[in-house]
Coordinates of N, CA and C in Angstrom, one line a residue:
E455 N 0.2 6.0 12.7 CA -0.3 5.4 11.4 C 0.2 4.0 11.9
L456 N -1.1 3.1 11.6 CA -0.8 1.8 11.6 C -1.3 1.0 10.4
W457 N -0.4 0.3 10.0 CA -0.6 -0.5 8.8 C -1.2 -1.6 9.0
F458 N -2.0 -2.3 7.6 CA -2.6 -3.4 8.1 C -2.1 -4.3 6.6
H459 N -1.5 -5.8 6.9 CA -1.1 -6.1 5.5 C -2.6 -7.4 5.2
T460 N -2.9 -7.1 4.2 CA -4.2 -7.9 4.0 C -3.8 -9.2 3.5
G461 N -2.6 -9.6 3.3 CA -2.0 -11.1 2.8 C -1.5 -10.7 1.6
T462 N -0.7 -11.9 1.5 CA 0.1 -12.0 0.0 C -0.7 -12.5 -1.4
T463 N -1.9 -12.7 -1.2 CA -2.8 -13.6 -2.2 C -2.8 -12.4 -3.3
C464 N -2.8 -12.2 -4.3 CA -3.1 -11.1 -5.4 C -3.5 -11.4 -6.9
N465 N -4.4 -10.7 -7.5 CA -4.8 -11.1 -8.5 C -3.6 -11.4 -10.0
L466 N -2.7 -10.6 -9.7 CA -1.8 -10.3 -10.6 C -0.4 -10.9 -9.9
E467 N 0.8 -11.0 -10.8 CA 1.9 -11.8 -10.7 C 3.3 -11.0 -11.2
C468 N 3.3 -9.9 -10.4 CA 4.4 -8.9 -11.1 C 5.8 -9.2 -10.6
P469 N 6.7 -9.7 -11.6 CA 8.0 -9.9 -11.4 C 8.8 -9.2 -10.3
F470 N 8.5 -8.1 -10.2 CA 9.2 -7.0 -9.1 C 8.8 -6.9 -7.9
C471 N 7.5 -7.7 -7.4 CA 6.6 -7.5 -6.2 C 7.8 -7.8 -5.1
L472 N 7.5 -6.5 -4.3 CA 8.5 -6.6 -3.0 C 8.0 -7.5 -1.7
E473 N 6.5 -8.0 -2.3 CA 5.9 -9.0 -1.1 C 5.9 -10.5 -2.0
G474 N 6.6 -10.5 -2.9 CA 6.5 -11.9 -4.0 C 5.2 -12.1 -4.0
S475 N 4.2 -11.2 -4.0 CA 2.6 -11.9 -3.8 C 2.2 -12.5 -5.6
K476 N 1.1 -13.4 -5.6 CA 0.6 -13.8 -6.6 C -0.6 -14.2 -6.5
P477 N -1.2 -15.1 -7.3 CA -2.6 -15.5 -7.0 C -2.2 -16.7 -6.0
G478 N -3.1 -17.1 -5.3 CA -2.9 -18.3 -4.3 C -1.8 -18.3 -3.5
D479 N -1.1 -17.3 -3.2 CA 0.2 -17.0 -2.5 C -0.2 -16.7 -1.0
T480 N 0.3 -17.8 0.3 CA -0.2 -17.7 1.4 C 1.1 -17.3 2.3
R481 N 2.2 -16.8 1.7 CA 3.2 -16.4 2.6 C 2.7 -15.5 4.0
L482 N 1.8 -14.6 3.7 CA 1.3 -14.2 4.8 C -0.4 -14.4 4.6
D483 N -1.0 -14.5 5.5 CA -2.4 -14.9 5.7 C -3.4 -14.1 5.2
R484 N -4.6 -14.2 4.6 CA -5.7 -13.3 4.3 C -6.1 -12.9 5.9
V485 N -6.7 -11.8 5.8 CA -7.2 -11.1 7.3 C -8.8 -11.3 7.1
R486 N -9.2 -11.2 8.1 CA -11.2 -11.1 8.6 C -11.1 -9.6 9.2
L487 N -12.1 -9.4 9.3 CA -12.7 -8.2 10.2 C -12.3 -8.8 11.5
D488 N -12.7 -10.1 12.0 CA -12.4 -10.7 13.1 C -11.1 -10.4 13.5
D489 N -10.1 -10.6 12.7 CA -8.8 -10.3 12.9 C -8.5 -9.0 13.2
L490 N -8.8 -8.1 12.6 CA -8.2 -6.7 12.8 C -9.1 -5.6 13.6
A491 N -10.5 -6.0 13.9 CA -11.3 -5.3 14.7 C -10.6 -4.7 16.3
P492 N -9.7 -6.1 17.0 CA -9.3 -5.7 17.8 C -8.0 -4.9 18.0
L493 N -7.2 -4.9 17.0 CA -6.4 -4.1 16.8 C -6.4 -2.5 16.2
I494 N -7.5 -2.4 15.6 CA -8.1 -1.4 15.3 C -8.9 -0.6 16.5
D495 N -9.3 -1.4 17.4 CA -9.9 -0.8 18.7 C -8.8 -0.1 19.4
E496 N -8.0 -1.3 19.6 CA -6.7 -0.7 20.5 C -5.9 0.7 20.0
A497 N -5.9 0.2 18.8 CA -5.1 1.7 17.9 C -5.8 3.0 18.4
V498 N -6.9 2.8 18.3 CA -8.0 4.0 18.7 C -7.5 4.6 20.0
E499 N -7.8 3.6 20.9 CA -7.1 3.9 22.5 C -5.8 4.5 22.5
L500 N -5.0 4.2 21.7 CA -3.7 4.5 21.8 C -3.3 5.7 21.4
G501 N -4.4 6.4 20.1 CA -4.1 7.7 19.9 C -3.9 7.4 18.1
V502 N -3.6 6.3 17.7 CA -3.5 6.3 16.4 C -4.1 7.0 15.6
E503 N -3.9 7.9 14.5 CA -4.6 8.9 13.6 C -5.0 8.4 12.3
Q504 N -4.1 7.5 11.8 CA -4.7 6.9 10.6 C -4.3 5.3 10.2
F505 N -5.2 4.6 9.6 CA -5.4 3.4 9.5 C -4.9 3.3 7.8
S506 N -3.7 2.4 7.4 CA -3.3 2.2 6.1 C -3.6 0.6 5.6
F507 N -3.7 0.5 4.4 CA -4.1 -1.1 4.2 C -3.0 -1.5 2.6
T508 N -2.3 -2.8 2.8 CA -1.6 -3.0 1.4 C -1.6 -4.5 1.3
G509 N -1.3 -5.2 0.3 CA -1.1 -6.3 0.2 C -0.1 -7.2 -0.5
G510 N 0.1 -8.1 -1.3 CA -1.2 -8.6 -2.0 C -1.9 -7.5 -2.2
E511 N -3.2 -7.7 -2.9 CA -4.0 -6.8 -3.6 C -5.4 -7.1 -2.5
P512 N -5.5 -5.8 -1.4 CA -6.7 -5.9 -0.6 C -8.1 -6.3 -0.9
F513 N -8.6 -6.3 -2.2 CA -9.8 -6.2 -2.8 C -10.0 -7.8 -2.9
I514 N -8.5 -8.6 -3.0 CA -9.0 -10.1 -2.9 C -9.5 -10.4 -1.5
V515 N -9.5 -10.0 -0.7 CA -9.8 -10.4 0.7 C -12.0 -10.0 0.4
K516 N -12.5 -11.2 0.8 CA -13.9 -10.8 0.8 C -14.2 -9.7 1.8
D517 N -13.9 -9.9 2.9 CA -14.3 -9.1 4.1 C -13.9 -7.5 3.8
F518 N -13.1 -7.3 2.7 CA -12.2 -5.8 3.0 C -13.3 -4.7 3.1
V519 N -14.2 -4.7 2.3 CA -15.2 -3.4 2.3 C -15.8 -3.4 3.7
N520 N -15.9 -4.6 4.3 CA -16.3 -4.4 5.8 C -15.3 -3.7 6.7
I521 N -14.2 -4.4 6.5 CA -12.8 -3.9 7.4 C -12.6 -2.4 6.9
L522 N -13.3 -2.0 5.9 CA -12.9 -0.3 5.9 C -14.4 0.3 6.4
L523 N -15.7 -0.4 6.3 CA -16.3 0.5 7.0 C -16.0 0.5 8.7
Y524 N -15.6 -0.4 9.0 CA -15.2 -0.8 10.2 C -14.6 0.6 10.8
A525 N -13.3 0.4 10.0 CA -11.9 1.4 10.1 C -12.4 2.8 9.9
S526 N -12.8 3.2 9.2 CA -13.1 4.5 8.7 C -14.3 5.3 9.3
A527 N -15.2 4.3 10.3 CA -15.6 5.1 11.2 C -15.2 5.2 12.4
R528 N -13.6 5.3 12.3 CA -12.9 5.5 13.4 C -11.7 6.5 13.3
N529 N -11.2 6.4 11.8 CA -10.2 7.0 11.6 C -10.1 7.1 9.9
P530 N -9.5 8.0 9.6 CA -8.8 8.3 8.2 C -8.4 6.9 7.4
C531 N -8.4 6.4 6.3 CA -7.9 5.4 5.7 C -7.3 5.3 4.2
L532 N -6.2 4.8 4.3 CA -5.8 4.5 2.6 C -5.4 3.0 2.3
V533 N -5.6 3.0 1.3 CA -5.7 1.5 0.5 C -4.7 1.8 -0.6
L534 N -3.7 0.6 -0.4 CA -3.0 0.5 -1.6 C -3.5 -0.5 -2.9
T535 N -3.5 -0.1 -3.9 CA -4.1 -1.2 -4.7 C -3.7 -1.2 -6.3
N536 N -3.7 -2.4 -7.0 CA -3.5 -2.4 -8.3 C -4.6 -1.6 -9.3
G537 N -6.0 -1.3 -8.7 CA -7.0 -0.8 -9.4 C -7.4 -1.5 -10.8
T538 N -7.3 -2.9 -10.8 CA -7.5 -3.6 -11.8 C -9.2 -4.2 -11.7
E539 N -9.3 -5.1 -12.5 CA -10.2 -5.9 -12.6 C -11.1 -6.0 -11.1
V540 N -10.4 -6.9 -10.1 CA -10.8 -7.3 -9.1 C -11.5 -6.0 -8.1
V541 N -10.8 -4.6 -8.3 CA -11.6 -3.6 -7.7 C -12.4 -3.3 -8.6
L542 N -12.5 -3.1 -9.8 CA -13.5 -2.2 -10.8 C -15.0 -3.2 -10.1
K543 N -14.8 -4.4 -10.3 CA -15.8 -5.2 -9.9 C -16.6 -5.1 -8.7
R544 N -15.9 -4.6 -7.7 CA -16.8 -4.3 -6.4 C -16.8 -2.9 -6.2
M545 N -16.8 -1.9 -7.5 CA -17.0 -0.6 -7.4 C -18.8 -0.3 -6.3
H546 N -19.5 -1.1 -6.9 CA -20.7 -0.9 -6.6 C -20.7 -0.8 -4.6
Q547 N -19.6 -1.8 -4.1 CA -19.4 -2.2 -2.7 C -18.5 -0.7 -2.2
I548 N -17.6 -0.5 -3.0 CA -16.6 0.5 -2.7 C -17.2 2.2 -2.1
E549 N -18.4 2.3 -3.4 CA -19.0 3.9 -3.3 C -19.5 3.9 -2.0
K550 N -19.9 2.7 -1.2 CA -20.4 3.3 0.2 C -19.7 4.0 1.2
L551 N -18.6 3.9 0.7 CA -17.3 4.3 1.7 C -17.2 5.8 1.7
A552 N -17.7 6.3 0.8 CA -17.7 7.8 0.5 C -18.6 8.5 1.4
A553 N -19.7 7.8 2.2 CA -20.3 8.4 3.5 C -20.0 8.2 5.0
Q554 N -18.9 7.7 4.8 CA -18.0 7.4 6.1 C -17.7 8.5 6.9
P555 N -17.7 8.5 8.3 CA -17.2 9.8 8.9 C -16.2 10.3 8.6
H556 N -15.2 9.2 8.3 CA -13.8 9.6 8.1 C -13.2 9.2 6.7
P557 N -12.7 10.0 5.9 CA -12.3 9.8 4.3 C -11.6 8.3 4.1
V558 N -11.6 7.5 3.1 CA -11.1 6.4 2.6 C -10.4 7.0 1.3
A559 N -9.0 7.2 1.2 CA -8.4 7.4 0.0 C -7.7 6.2 -0.6
F560 N -7.4 6.5 -1.9 CA -7.0 4.8 -2.6 C -5.9 5.6 -3.3
R561 N -4.6 4.5 -3.2 CA -3.4 4.9 -4.0 C -2.9 3.9 -4.6
I562 N -3.1 3.9 -6.2 CA -3.5 3.2 -7.4 C -2.1 2.8 -7.7
S563 N -1.4 1.6 -8.4 CA -0.2 1.5 -8.9 C 0.0 1.9 -10.4
V564 N 0.6 2.9 -10.8 CA 0.8 2.9 -12.2 C 2.0 3.1 -12.4
D565 N 2.8 1.8 -12.7 CA 4.3 1.9 -12.7 C 5.0 3.0 -13.9
H566 N 4.7 3.1 -14.9 CA 5.2 3.7 -16.0 C 4.1 4.8 -16.8
P567 N 4.3 6.1 -17.3 CA 3.3 6.6 -17.8 C 3.2 6.2 -19.1
D568 N 3.8 5.0 -19.6 CA 4.1 4.7 -20.8 C 3.2 3.0 -20.7
E569 N 2.1 2.9 -21.5 CA 1.2 1.8 -21.2 C 2.0 0.3 -21.8
Q570 N 2.7 0.2 -22.6 CA 3.7 -0.8 -22.9 C 4.4 -1.4 -21.7
R571 N 5.1 -0.5 -21.3 CA 6.1 -0.8 -20.0 C 5.3 -1.2 -18.8
H572 N 3.8 -0.7 -18.4 CA 3.7 -0.9 -17.6 C 2.8 -2.1 -17.6
D573 N 2.2 -2.2 -18.7 CA 1.4 -3.8 -18.9 C 2.6 -5.2 -19.0
A574 N 3.6 -4.6 -19.4 CA 4.9 -5.5 -19.4 C 5.1 -6.4 -18.2
G575 N 4.7 -5.6 -17.0 CA 4.9 -6.2 -15.7 C 3.7 -6.5 -15.1
R576 N 2.5 -6.0 -15.5 CA 1.3 -5.9 -14.8 C 0.1 -6.9 -15.5
G577 N 0.7 -7.1 -16.4 CA -0.4 -7.8 -17.6 C -1.4 -7.0 -18.6
E578 N -1.3 -7.5 -19.5 CA -1.8 -6.4 -21.0 C -3.5 -6.1 -20.4
G579 N -3.6 -5.0 -20.7 CA -4.9 -4.3 -20.2 C -4.8 -3.7 -18.8
N580 N -3.8 -4.1 -18.2 CA -4.2 -3.6 -16.9 C -4.0 -2.0 -16.5
F581 N -3.1 -1.0 -17.6 CA -2.9 0.3 -17.5 C -4.2 0.8 -17.7
A582 N -4.9 0.6 -18.8 CA -6.6 1.1 -18.9 C -7.1 0.9 -17.8
K583 N -7.1 -0.4 -17.0 CA -7.9 -0.7 -16.0 C -7.6 0.0 -14.6
S584 N -6.3 0.4 -14.4 CA -6.1 1.2 -13.4 C -6.6 2.8 -13.6
W585 N -6.1 3.3 -14.8 CA -6.6 4.4 -15.2 C -8.1 4.9 -14.8
Q586 N -9.2 4.0 -15.2 CA -10.4 3.7 -15.4 C -11.0 3.8 -13.9
C587 N -10.1 2.7 -13.0 CA -10.6 2.8 -11.6 C -10.4 4.0 -11.1
L588 N -9.0 5.0 -11.2 CA -8.8 6.1 -10.7 C -10.0 6.9 -11.2
A589 N -10.7 7.1 -12.4 CA -11.5 8.2 -12.9 C -13.0 7.7 -11.8
E590 N -13.0 6.5 -12.0 CA -14.5 6.3 -11.2 C -14.5 6.3 -9.7
M591 N -13.5 6.3 -9.0 CA -13.3 6.7 -7.7 C -13.1 8.1 -7.6
H592 N -12.7 8.7 -8.3 CA -12.5 10.4 -8.2 C -13.6 10.7 -8.4
A593 N -14.6 10.2 -9.6 CA -16.3 10.5 -9.7 C -17.1 10.5 -8.6
R594 N -16.7 9.5 -7.4 CA -17.4 9.0 -6.7 C -16.9 10.0 -5.1
G595 N -16.0 10.8 -5.3 CA -15.8 11.8 -4.3 C -14.5 11.0 -3.5
F596 N -13.9 10.3 -4.1 CA -12.8 9.6 -3.2 C -11.3 10.5 -3.6
K597 N -10.7 10.4 -2.6 CA -9.3 11.3 -3.0 C -8.1 9.8 -3.7
V598 N -7.8 10.2 -4.6 CA -6.7 9.2 -5.1 C -5.4 9.8 -5.4
S599 N -4.8 9.1 -5.3 CA -3.0 9.2 -5.9 C -2.5 7.9 -6.5
I600 N -1.4 8.2 -7.0 CA -0.8 7.2 -7.8 C 0.8 6.8 -7.2
A601 N 1.1 5.2 -7.2 CA 2.4 5.1 -7.0 C 2.9 4.7 -8.1
R602 N 4.4 5.1 -8.4 CA 5.1 5.0 -9.6 C 6.6 4.2 -9.1
Q603 N 7.1 3.5 -10.4 CA 8.6 3.1 -9.9 C 9.5 3.9 -10.4
M604 N 10.4 4.2 -9.3 CA 11.8 5.3 -10.1 C 12.9 4.2 -10.6
E605 N 13.4 4.9 -11.4 CA 14.6 4.5 -12.1 C 15.9 5.2 -11.7
K606 N 16.9 4.5 -11.8 CA 18.5 5.4 -11.8 C 18.5 6.3 -13.0
D607 N 19.0 7.6 -12.6 CA 19.1 8.6 -13.6 C 18.0 9.0 -14.3
E608 N 16.8 9.1 -13.8 CA 16.0 9.3 -14.2 C 15.6 11.0 -14.3
D609 N 14.7 11.2 -15.5 CA 14.5 12.5 -15.9 C 13.0 12.8 -15.2
E610 N 13.2 13.1 -13.9 CA 11.7 12.8 -12.9 C 11.0 14.3 -13.4
P611 N 11.1 15.3 -13.9 CA 10.3 16.4 -14.1 C 9.8 16.2 -15.6
A612 N 10.4 15.5 -16.6 CA 9.8 14.7 -17.6 C 8.7 13.6 -17.5
I613 N 9.3 12.8 -16.4 CA 8.1 11.6 -15.9 C 7.0 12.3 -15.6
T614 N 6.9 13.5 -14.6 CA 6.1 13.9 -14.1 C 5.1 14.7 -14.9
A615 N 5.6 15.2 -16.0 CA 4.9 15.9 -16.9 C 4.2 15.2 -17.7
R616 N 4.5 13.7 -17.9 CA 3.6 12.6 -18.7 C 2.4 11.8 -17.9
Y617 N 2.9 12.2 -16.7 CA 1.7 11.7 -15.9 C 1.0 12.8 -15.9
R618 N 1.0 14.0 -15.8 CA 0.1 15.2 -15.5 C -0.5 15.1 -17.1
E619 N -0.1 14.8 -18.0 CA -0.9 14.6 -19.0 C -1.9 13.2 -19.3
L620 N -1.8 12.6 -18.5 CA -2.3 11.5 -18.5 C -3.5 12.0 -17.3
F621 N -3.1 12.7 -16.1 CA -4.4 12.9 -15.0 C -5.5 13.7 -16.0
R622 N -4.9 14.7 -16.9 CA -6.0 15.7 -17.8 C -7.0 14.8 -18.9
L623 N -6.0 13.9 -19.4 CA -6.8 12.7 -20.3 C -7.9 12.0 -19.2
H624 N -7.6 11.7 -18.3 CA -8.9 11.0 -17.3 C -9.5 11.9 -16.6
E625 N -9.6 13.3 -17.0 CA -10.3 14.2 -15.9 C -10.1 14.1 -14.6
L626 N -9.1 13.9 -14.2 CA -8.5 14.1 -12.4 C -7.6 15.0 -12.4
P627 N -7.8 15.7 -11.3 CA -6.8 16.8 -10.8 C -5.4 16.4 -11.4
E628 N -5.1 18.0 -11.8 CA -3.5 17.5 -12.4 C -2.6 18.0 -11.3
D629 N -3.0 18.0 -10.2 CA -2.1 17.9 -8.9 C -2.0 16.7 -8.4
T630 N -2.8 15.9 -8.5 CA -3.1 14.6 -8.1 C -1.7 14.3 -7.6
T631 N -1.6 13.6 -6.4 CA -0.3 13.1 -5.9 C 0.4 12.1 -6.2
I632 N 1.7 12.3 -7.0 CA 2.3 11.0 -7.5 C 3.7 10.6 -6.3
V633 N 3.4 9.2 -5.8 CA 4.4 9.0 -5.1 C 5.3 7.8 -5.7
S634 N 6.9 8.4 -5.7 CA 7.7 7.2 -6.2 C 8.4 6.4 -5.4
F635 N 8.5 5.3 -5.8 CA 9.1 4.2 -4.9 C 10.4 3.9 -5.6
P636 N 11.6 3.6 -4.9 CA 12.8 2.8 -5.7 C 12.7 1.1 -5.8
D637 N 13.3 0.4 -6.3 CA 13.1 -0.7 -6.5 C 13.4 -1.7 -4.9
F638 N 12.5 -2.1 -4.2 CA 12.6 -2.5 -2.8 C 13.3 -4.1 -2.9
L639 N 13.0 -4.6 -4.2 CA 13.9 -6.1 -4.5 C 12.5 -7.0 -3.9
T640 N 12.7 -8.4 -4.2 CA 11.4 -9.2 -3.4 C 12.1 -9.8 -2.5
P641 N 10.9 -10.8 -1.8 CA 11.6 -11.2 -0.4 C 12.5 -12.3 -0.5
D642 N 13.5 -11.9 0.9 CA 14.5 -12.7 0.9 C 15.8 -12.4 0.3
S643 N 15.5 -11.1 -0.4 CA 16.8 -11.2 -1.2 C 17.8 -10.2 -0.6
H644 N 19.2 -10.7 -0.8 CA 20.2 -9.9 0.2 C 21.3 -9.2 -0.9
P645 N 20.7 -8.0 -1.0 CA 21.9 -7.1 -2.0 C 23.1 -6.8 -1.3
Q646 N 23.8 -6.3 -2.2 CA 25.3 -5.5 -1.5 C 24.8 -4.1 -1.0
V647 N 24.6 -3.7 0.1 CA 24.5 -2.2 1.0 C 25.4 -1.7 1.3
P648 N 25.7 -0.6 1.8 CA 26.5 0.1 2.9 C 26.1 -0.6 4.1
H649 N 27.3 -0.7 4.9 CA 27.8 -1.2 6.3 C 26.6 -0.2 7.2
I650 N 25.7 -1.2 8.1 CA 24.8 -0.4 9.0 C 25.0 -0.9 10.2
T651 N 24.8 -0.2 11.2 CA 25.1 -0.6 12.6 C 23.8 -0.1 13.2
E652 N 23.8 -0.7 14.6 CA 22.6 -0.1 15.4 C 22.6 1.2 15.9
H653 N 24.2 1.9 15.8 CA 24.5 3.4 16.4 C 24.4 4.3 15.2
C654 N 24.2 3.7 14.0 CA 23.8 4.8 12.8 C 22.8 5.7 13.0
M655 N 21.9 5.4 13.6 CA 20.6 6.5 13.5 C 21.1 7.4 14.7
T656 N 21.8 7.2 15.6 CA 22.0 8.3 17.0 C 23.4 8.7 16.6
T657 N 24.1 8.2 15.8 CA 25.1 8.7 15.2 C 25.6 9.7 14.4
Y658 N 24.8 9.4 13.0 CA 24.3 10.4 12.2 C 23.1 11.2 12.0
H659 N 22.2 11.1 13.0 CA 21.0 11.5 13.0 C 20.7 12.3 14.2
T660 N 19.6 13.4 13.9 CA 19.5 13.7 15.3 C 17.9 13.3 15.9
A661 N 17.4 13.8 16.7 CA 16.1 13.4 17.3 C 15.0 13.6 16.1
E662 N 15.5 14.8 15.9 CA 14.4 15.6 14.7 C 14.4 14.8 13.4
S663 N 15.6 14.4 12.9 CA 15.4 13.9 11.7 C 15.1 12.5 12.0
R664 N 15.7 11.9 13.0 CA 14.8 10.2 13.4 C 13.7 10.4 13.0
A665 N 12.8 11.3 13.6 CA 11.2 11.1 13.9 C 10.7 11.3 12.2
A666 N 11.5 11.8 11.2 CA 11.1 11.8 10.2 C 10.7 10.2 9.2
F667 N 11.6 9.3 9.8 CA 11.6 7.9 9.2 C 10.3 7.2 9.4
M668 N 9.9 6.7 8.7 CA 8.1 5.9 8.7 C 8.4 5.1 10.1
C669 N 9.5 4.3 10.3 CA 9.4 3.5 11.4 C 9.2 4.1 12.8
A670 N 9.5 5.2 12.9 CA 9.6 6.2 14.0 C 8.1 6.4 14.3
F671 N 6.9 6.4 13.4 CA 5.6 7.0 13.7 C 4.5 5.7 13.0
S672 N 5.0 4.7 12.4 CA 4.3 3.7 11.7 C 4.3 2.1 12.5
K673 N 3.7 1.3 12.3 CA 3.6 -0.2 12.6 C 3.1 -1.2 11.6
M674 N 3.2 -2.2 11.6 CA 2.6 -3.0 10.4 C 2.1 -4.2 11.2
A675 N 0.7 -4.4 11.0 CA 0.1 -5.6 11.4 C -0.2 -6.6 10.3
I676 N 0.1 -7.8 10.7 CA 0.2 -8.9 9.6 C -0.6 -9.9 10.3
K677 N -1.1 -11.0 9.3 CA -1.5 -12.4 9.9 C -0.4 -13.5 9.4
K678 N 0.3 -14.3 10.2 CA 1.0 -15.0 9.8 C 0.7 -16.7 10.4
N679 N 0.8 -17.3 10.1 CA 0.2 -19.0 10.6 C -0.7 -19.0 11.7
G680 N -1.9 -17.8 11.1 CA -3.1 -17.9 11.6 C -3.0 -17.1 12.9
Y681 N -2.0 -16.1 13.0 CA -1.9 -15.4 14.0 C -1.7 -14.0 14.0
M682 N -2.3 -13.0 14.6 CA -1.7 -11.7 14.2 C -0.5 -11.2 14.8
R683 N 0.5 -10.6 14.1 CA 1.8 -10.2 14.7 C 1.9 -8.8 14.3
V684 N 2.4 -7.8 15.0 CA 2.8 -6.5 14.6 C 4.4 -6.1 14.4
Y685 N 4.5 -5.9 13.4 CA 6.1 -5.7 12.9 C 6.5 -4.3 13.0
A686 N 7.8 -3.9 13.4 CA 8.4 -2.7 13.5 C 8.4 -1.8 12.2
C687 N 8.3 -2.4 11.1 CA 8.3 -1.6 9.8 C 7.5 -2.2 8.7
T688 N 6.7 -1.5 7.6 CA 6.2 -2.2 6.7 C 7.3 -3.0 5.9
L689 N 8.3 -2.9 5.5 CA 9.1 -3.6 4.5 C 9.7 -4.6 5.0
V690 N 9.7 -5.3 6.2 CA 10.3 -6.4 6.6 C 9.6 -7.5 7.4
D691 N 8.3 -7.4 6.7 CA 7.2 -8.4 7.3 C 8.0 -10.2 6.9
D692 N 9.1 -10.3 6.4 CA 9.9 -11.6 5.8 C 10.8 -11.8 6.7
D693 N 10.9 -11.0 7.8 CA 12.2 -11.1 9.1 C 11.8 -11.1 10.3
E694 N 11.6 -12.1 10.7 CA 11.0 -12.5 12.0 C 11.4 -11.7 13.2
T695 N 13.0 -11.1 12.9 CA 13.7 -10.6 14.2 C 12.6 -9.0 14.4
Y696 N 11.9 -8.5 13.3 CA 11.3 -7.4 13.7 C 9.8 -7.5 14.0
D697 N 9.4 -8.7 14.8 CA 8.5 -9.1 15.5 C 8.3 -8.2 16.7
L698 N 7.2 -7.7 17.0 CA 7.3 -6.6 18.1 C 6.5 -7.3 19.1
G699 N 5.4 -8.6 18.8 CA 4.3 -9.0 19.8 C 3.1 -9.0 18.9
S700 N 2.0 -9.4 19.7 CA 0.9 -9.6 19.2 C -0.2 -8.7 19.4
T701 N 0.0 -7.6 20.4 CA -0.8 -6.3 20.5 C 0.3 -4.7 20.4
L702 N -0.5 -3.9 20.0 CA 0.2 -2.6 19.8 C 0.8 -2.0 21.2
A703 N -0.1 -2.5 22.5 CA 0.7 -2.1 23.5 C 1.8 -3.0 24.0
E704 N 2.1 -4.1 23.6 CA 3.2 -4.9 23.8 C 4.2 -4.2 22.6

């Protein structure tokens, strides 16, 4: 799996954002089709099976639908998005992707099943817009899923049941996938964590269990200071020690 970071510009400014994204942010540059096409082609040659896209907000990028047209002609694609106004305005462009040789799926952030809690972080009215976006994409034949925030000591079955009620309300499949994420903190955070060494993965894991870690089968391509770079993991684009080079082969 190859991930592409479309840049840290976003239409929202959520205080918990692991990328520190906000309107006008330039920590990571916005990408263009010309930036990604060589990596997409190289990925196909190397046997990559899926392309995934995250931001920022990918649909802030003017070239993004063209990028998806190019990528989904070659492999299945997954897009992580907030599903708000900037996406709804481009639905007439997005619907063209339904006819592509490979499917394009969308994962939309719905942090909490409670509208007030969600909108407290993402802005008033965005809970309703995200559910509208989910419904419109599903109606156009796209596979959709949601990403939510986990909480310490949460009642996971009860939270899932509330999301299932919302799926029914918005005429979505009741078994729509829910992906739960812990708090990854914001860029440059230095939390207190258990001590980890370079030998932990070989000391405490088998080859089989290591293969299940995302960094064993995924890489992330970002654009930084005008150049495309490949990073070892999707969660470390603020740490240059994880920079692996400018090409996938490298």
